[in-house]
């Protein structure tokens, strides 16, 4: 069974450990930027098989049993353990969002507006990779791209779509 803890409450850590003390869990999966190395080490000390979903590589994950980084260019992060799965082939998406790379199957010819959004960190390289994937899409798209980066992504040569970048956007 799946049990969720309110990750935004101040009692999140206490709730997690209360739950672990009440029920024997074999596996814990953490997908939270607020889980620092102290939290991760304490969670691991309970004896669970510990999986962390990470894309920053900015905290000590040496006690983890498995690290999942599903992002493009994730191989640039060297993790302290060998048990990692990295790259977009490990992306955590519902089936309806997965496709084989052929955009023609996803969009109708009349669909021409595309919103690309990207989270924190330097997203320039990821945006450029996505733009490359759209090079072969024949219909002209009007793309709005929200990215968190100081450097404007490089638009590939031969890119025939209209694109506007929104950077460091708050309160969308």
mmCIF file of C-alpha atoms in Angstrom:
data_model
loop_
_atom_site.group_PDB
_atom_site.id
_atom_site.type_symbol
_atom_site.label_atom_id
_atom_site.label_comp_id
_atom_site.label_asym_id
_atom_site.label_seq_id
_atom_site.Cartn_x
_atom_site.Cartn_y
_atom_site.Cartn_z
ATOM 1 C CA UNK A 1 0.000 0.000 0.000
ATOM 2 C CA UNK A 2 1.018 3.612 -0.500
ATOM 3 C CA UNK A 3 1.026 6.053 2.380
ATOM 4 C CA UNK A 4 1.551 9.751 1.770
ATOM 5 C CA UNK A 5 2.946 12.186 4.291
ATOM 6 C CA UNK A 6 2.183 15.899 4.058
ATOM 7 C CA UNK A 7 5.580 17.013 2.811
ATOM 8 C CA UNK A 8 4.793 20.697 3.259
ATOM 9 C CA UNK A 9 4.029 20.556 6.968
ATOM 10 C CA UNK A 10 6.642 21.280 9.600
ATOM 11 C CA UNK A 11 5.873 17.888 11.060
ATOM 12 C CA UNK A 12 6.747 16.024 7.827
ATOM 13 C CA UNK A 13 9.905 14.444 9.238
ATOM 14 C CA UNK A 14 8.196 13.456 12.481
ATOM 15 C CA UNK A 15 5.198 12.055 10.575
ATOM 16 C CA UNK A 16 7.509 9.959 8.428
ATOM 17 C CA UNK A 17 9.304 8.425 11.388
ATOM 18 C CA UNK A 18 6.089 7.895 13.361
ATOM 19 C CA UNK A 19 4.742 6.015 10.359
ATOM 20 C CA UNK A 20 7.925 3.953 10.052
ATOM 21 C CA UNK A 21 7.745 3.048 13.751
ATOM 22 C CA UNK A 22 4.096 1.958 13.441
ATOM 23 C CA UNK A 23 4.467 -0.095 10.253
ATOM 24 C CA UNK A 24 7.376 -2.068 8.836
ATOM 25 C CA UNK A 25 8.198 -0.719 5.387
ATOM 26 C CA UNK A 26 10.690 -2.383 3.076
ATOM 27 C CA UNK A 27 11.042 0.514 0.647
ATOM 28 C CA UNK A 28 11.060 4.291 0.887
ATOM 29 C CA UNK A 29 11.151 6.591 -2.139
ATOM 30 C CA UNK A 30 12.103 10.238 -1.676
ATOM 31 C CA UNK A 31 11.343 12.809 -4.339
ATOM 32 C CA UNK A 32 11.738 16.089 -2.497
ATOM 33 C CA UNK A 33 14.316 18.868 -2.736
ATOM 34 C CA UNK A 34 13.844 19.588 0.963
ATOM 35 C CA UNK A 35 15.131 16.155 1.998
ATOM 36 C CA UNK A 36 18.628 17.029 3.143
ATOM 37 C CA UNK A 37 21.404 14.541 3.904
ATOM 38 C CA UNK A 38 20.491 14.439 7.628
ATOM 39 C CA UNK A 39 16.914 13.432 6.773
ATOM 40 C CA UNK A 40 18.125 10.868 4.225
ATOM 41 C CA UNK A 41 20.613 9.322 6.678
ATOM 42 C CA UNK A 42 18.005 9.098 9.437
ATOM 43 C CA UNK A 43 15.514 7.495 7.069
ATOM 44 C CA UNK A 44 18.123 4.960 5.913
ATOM 45 C CA UNK A 45 18.924 4.104 9.552
ATOM 46 C CA UNK A 46 15.440 2.549 9.829
ATOM 47 C CA UNK A 47 16.592 -0.277 7.543
ATOM 48 C CA UNK A 48 14.444 0.516 4.502
ATOM 49 C CA UNK A 49 15.679 0.088 0.938
ATOM 50 C CA UNK A 50 16.106 3.760 0.101
ATOM 51 C CA UNK A 51 15.466 5.208 -3.371
ATOM 52 C CA UNK A 52 16.005 8.908 -4.054
ATOM 53 C CA UNK A 53 14.787 10.730 -7.138
ATOM 54 C CA UNK A 54 17.391 13.434 -7.721
ATOM 55 C CA UNK A 55 18.381 15.800 -10.496
ATOM 56 C CA UNK A 56 20.692 18.237 -8.756
ATOM 57 C CA UNK A 57 23.471 16.163 -7.183
ATOM 58 C CA UNK A 58 23.774 18.800 -4.469
ATOM 59 C CA UNK A 59 23.452 16.679 -1.331
ATOM 60 C CA UNK A 60 25.124 13.644 0.203
ATOM 61 C CA UNK A 61 23.359 10.555 -1.167
ATOM 62 C CA UNK A 62 26.021 7.996 -0.239
ATOM 63 C CA UNK A 63 23.677 5.998 2.027
ATOM 64 C CA UNK A 64 21.031 5.500 -0.681
ATOM 65 C CA UNK A 65 20.419 2.109 -2.239
ATOM 66 C CA UNK A 66 19.318 3.541 -5.588
ATOM 67 C CA UNK A 67 19.306 6.979 -7.202
ATOM 68 C CA UNK A 68 17.015 7.818 -10.114
ATOM 69 C CA UNK A 69 17.854 10.834 -12.284
ATOM 70 C CA UNK A 70 15.442 10.940 -15.211
ATOM 71 C CA UNK A 71 16.712 14.101 -16.863
ATOM 72 C CA UNK A 72 18.543 14.689 -20.110
ATOM 73 C CA UNK A 73 22.259 15.177 -19.511
ATOM 74 C CA UNK A 74 21.984 13.448 -16.107
ATOM 75 C CA UNK A 75 25.231 11.597 -16.808
ATOM 76 C CA UNK A 76 27.070 14.840 -15.991
ATOM 77 C CA UNK A 77 26.312 14.261 -12.321
ATOM 78 C CA UNK A 78 28.618 11.778 -10.620
ATOM 79 C CA UNK A 79 26.864 10.106 -7.734
ATOM 80 C CA UNK A 80 28.679 8.476 -4.793
ATOM 81 C CA UNK A 81 27.074 5.074 -5.390
ATOM 82 C CA UNK A 82 27.103 2.700 -8.363
ATOM 83 C CA UNK A 83 23.400 1.870 -8.180
ATOM 84 C CA UNK A 84 21.980 4.661 -10.305
ATOM 85 C CA UNK A 85 19.636 4.827 -13.256
ATOM 86 C CA UNK A 86 20.115 7.951 -15.300
ATOM 87 C CA UNK A 87 18.670 9.497 -18.423
ATOM 88 C CA UNK A 88 15.360 10.099 -20.080
ATOM 89 C CA UNK A 89 14.679 6.389 -20.620
ATOM 90 C CA UNK A 90 13.892 6.293 -16.880
ATOM 91 C CA UNK A 91 11.440 9.194 -17.018
ATOM 92 C CA UNK A 92 8.561 8.939 -14.558
ATOM 93 C CA UNK A 93 5.491 9.742 -16.647
ATOM 94 C CA UNK A 94 2.031 8.315 -17.000
ATOM 95 C CA UNK A 95 1.590 6.246 -20.169
ATOM 96 C CA UNK A 96 -0.499 8.896 -21.916
ATOM 97 C CA UNK A 97 2.471 11.278 -21.867
ATOM 98 C CA UNK A 98 4.949 8.813 -23.347
ATOM 99 C CA UNK A 99 5.595 8.613 -27.090
ATOM 100 C CA UNK A 100 8.186 7.158 -29.417
ATOM 101 C CA UNK A 101 9.620 10.475 -30.622
ATOM 102 C CA UNK A 102 7.266 10.859 -33.578
ATOM 103 C CA UNK A 103 5.509 14.147 -32.835
ATOM 104 C CA UNK A 104 3.174 13.634 -35.790
ATOM 105 C CA UNK A 105 1.360 10.969 -33.753
ATOM 106 C CA UNK A 106 0.801 13.330 -30.827
ATOM 107 C CA UNK A 107 -0.365 16.550 -32.470
ATOM 108 C CA UNK A 108 -3.169 17.174 -34.925
ATOM 109 C CA UNK A 109 -2.117 19.233 -37.947
ATOM 110 C CA UNK A 110 -4.305 22.101 -36.679
ATOM 111 C CA UNK A 111 -2.521 22.155 -33.296
ATOM 112 C CA UNK A 112 0.168 24.798 -33.499
ATOM 113 C CA UNK A 113 0.581 26.219 -29.993
ATOM 114 C CA UNK A 114 3.085 24.540 -27.699
ATOM 115 C CA UNK A 115 4.000 25.453 -24.141
ATOM 116 C CA UNK A 116 7.315 24.093 -22.852
ATOM 117 C CA UNK A 117 7.996 24.497 -19.143
ATOM 118 C CA UNK A 118 11.122 23.604 -17.228
ATOM 119 C CA UNK A 119 11.902 23.668 -13.535
ATOM 120 C CA UNK A 120 14.804 24.965 -11.528
ATOM 121 C CA UNK A 121 18.478 24.854 -12.275
ATOM 122 C CA UNK A 122 20.232 25.712 -15.499
ATOM 123 C CA UNK A 123 17.777 24.443 -18.103
ATOM 124 C CA UNK A 124 19.522 25.793 -21.210
ATOM 125 C CA UNK A 125 20.889 22.417 -22.319
ATOM 126 C CA UNK A 126 17.565 20.640 -21.763
ATOM 127 C CA UNK A 127 15.670 23.316 -23.714
ATOM 128 C CA UNK A 128 18.132 22.996 -26.601
ATOM 129 C CA UNK A 129 17.662 19.220 -26.636
ATOM 130 C CA UNK A 130 13.869 19.641 -26.814
ATOM 131 C CA UNK A 131 14.187 22.170 -29.638
ATOM 132 C CA UNK A 132 16.317 19.686 -31.578
ATOM 133 C CA UNK A 133 13.548 17.096 -31.202
ATOM 134 C CA UNK A 134 11.096 19.573 -32.775
ATOM 135 C CA UNK A 135 13.272 20.273 -35.832
ATOM 136 C CA UNK A 136 11.581 17.598 -37.934
ATOM 137 C CA UNK A 137 8.021 18.525 -37.006
ATOM 138 C CA UNK A 138 6.709 19.932 -40.278
ATOM 139 C CA UNK A 139 3.822 22.143 -39.172
ATOM 140 C CA UNK A 140 4.923 25.561 -37.937
ATOM 141 C CA UNK A 141 4.533 25.833 -34.171
ATOM 142 C CA UNK A 142 4.089 28.895 -31.993
ATOM 143 C CA UNK A 143 6.188 27.943 -28.957
ATOM 144 C CA UNK A 144 6.216 29.631 -25.567
ATOM 145 C CA UNK A 145 9.118 28.343 -23.508
ATOM 146 C CA UNK A 146 9.335 29.012 -19.772
ATOM 147 C CA UNK A 147 12.811 28.238 -18.531
ATOM 148 C CA UNK A 148 14.914 29.045 -15.522
ATOM 149 C CA UNK A 149 18.211 30.053 -17.022
ATOM 150 C CA UNK A 150 20.370 33.135 -17.323
ATOM 151 C CA UNK A 151 21.633 32.229 -20.782
ATOM 152 C CA UNK A 152 19.197 32.217 -23.683
ATOM 153 C CA UNK A 153 19.114 28.737 -25.219
ATOM 154 C CA UNK A 154 20.627 28.416 -28.684
ATOM 155 C CA UNK A 155 17.970 27.804 -31.309
ATOM 156 C CA UNK A 156 19.232 25.165 -33.767
ATOM 157 C CA UNK A 157 19.873 26.085 -37.388
ATOM 158 C CA UNK A 158 16.930 25.368 -39.666
ATOM 159 C CA UNK A 159 14.444 25.847 -36.825
ATOM 160 C CA UNK A 160 11.316 27.107 -38.569
ATOM 161 C CA UNK A 161 9.047 27.473 -35.552
ATOM 162 C CA UNK A 162 8.209 30.756 -33.828
ATOM 163 C CA UNK A 163 9.605 30.725 -30.290
ATOM 164 C CA UNK A 164 9.513 33.139 -27.375
ATOM 165 C CA UNK A 165 11.516 32.519 -24.193
ATOM 166 C CA UNK A 166 10.254 33.541 -20.756
ATOM 167 C CA UNK A 167 13.000 33.424 -18.158
ATOM 168 C CA UNK A 168 12.871 33.628 -14.371
ATOM 169 C CA UNK A 169 9.068 33.832 -14.438
ATOM 170 C CA UNK A 170 7.184 34.048 -11.146
ATOM 171 C CA UNK A 171 3.505 33.550 -10.441
ATOM 172 C CA UNK A 172 2.339 32.077 -13.704
#
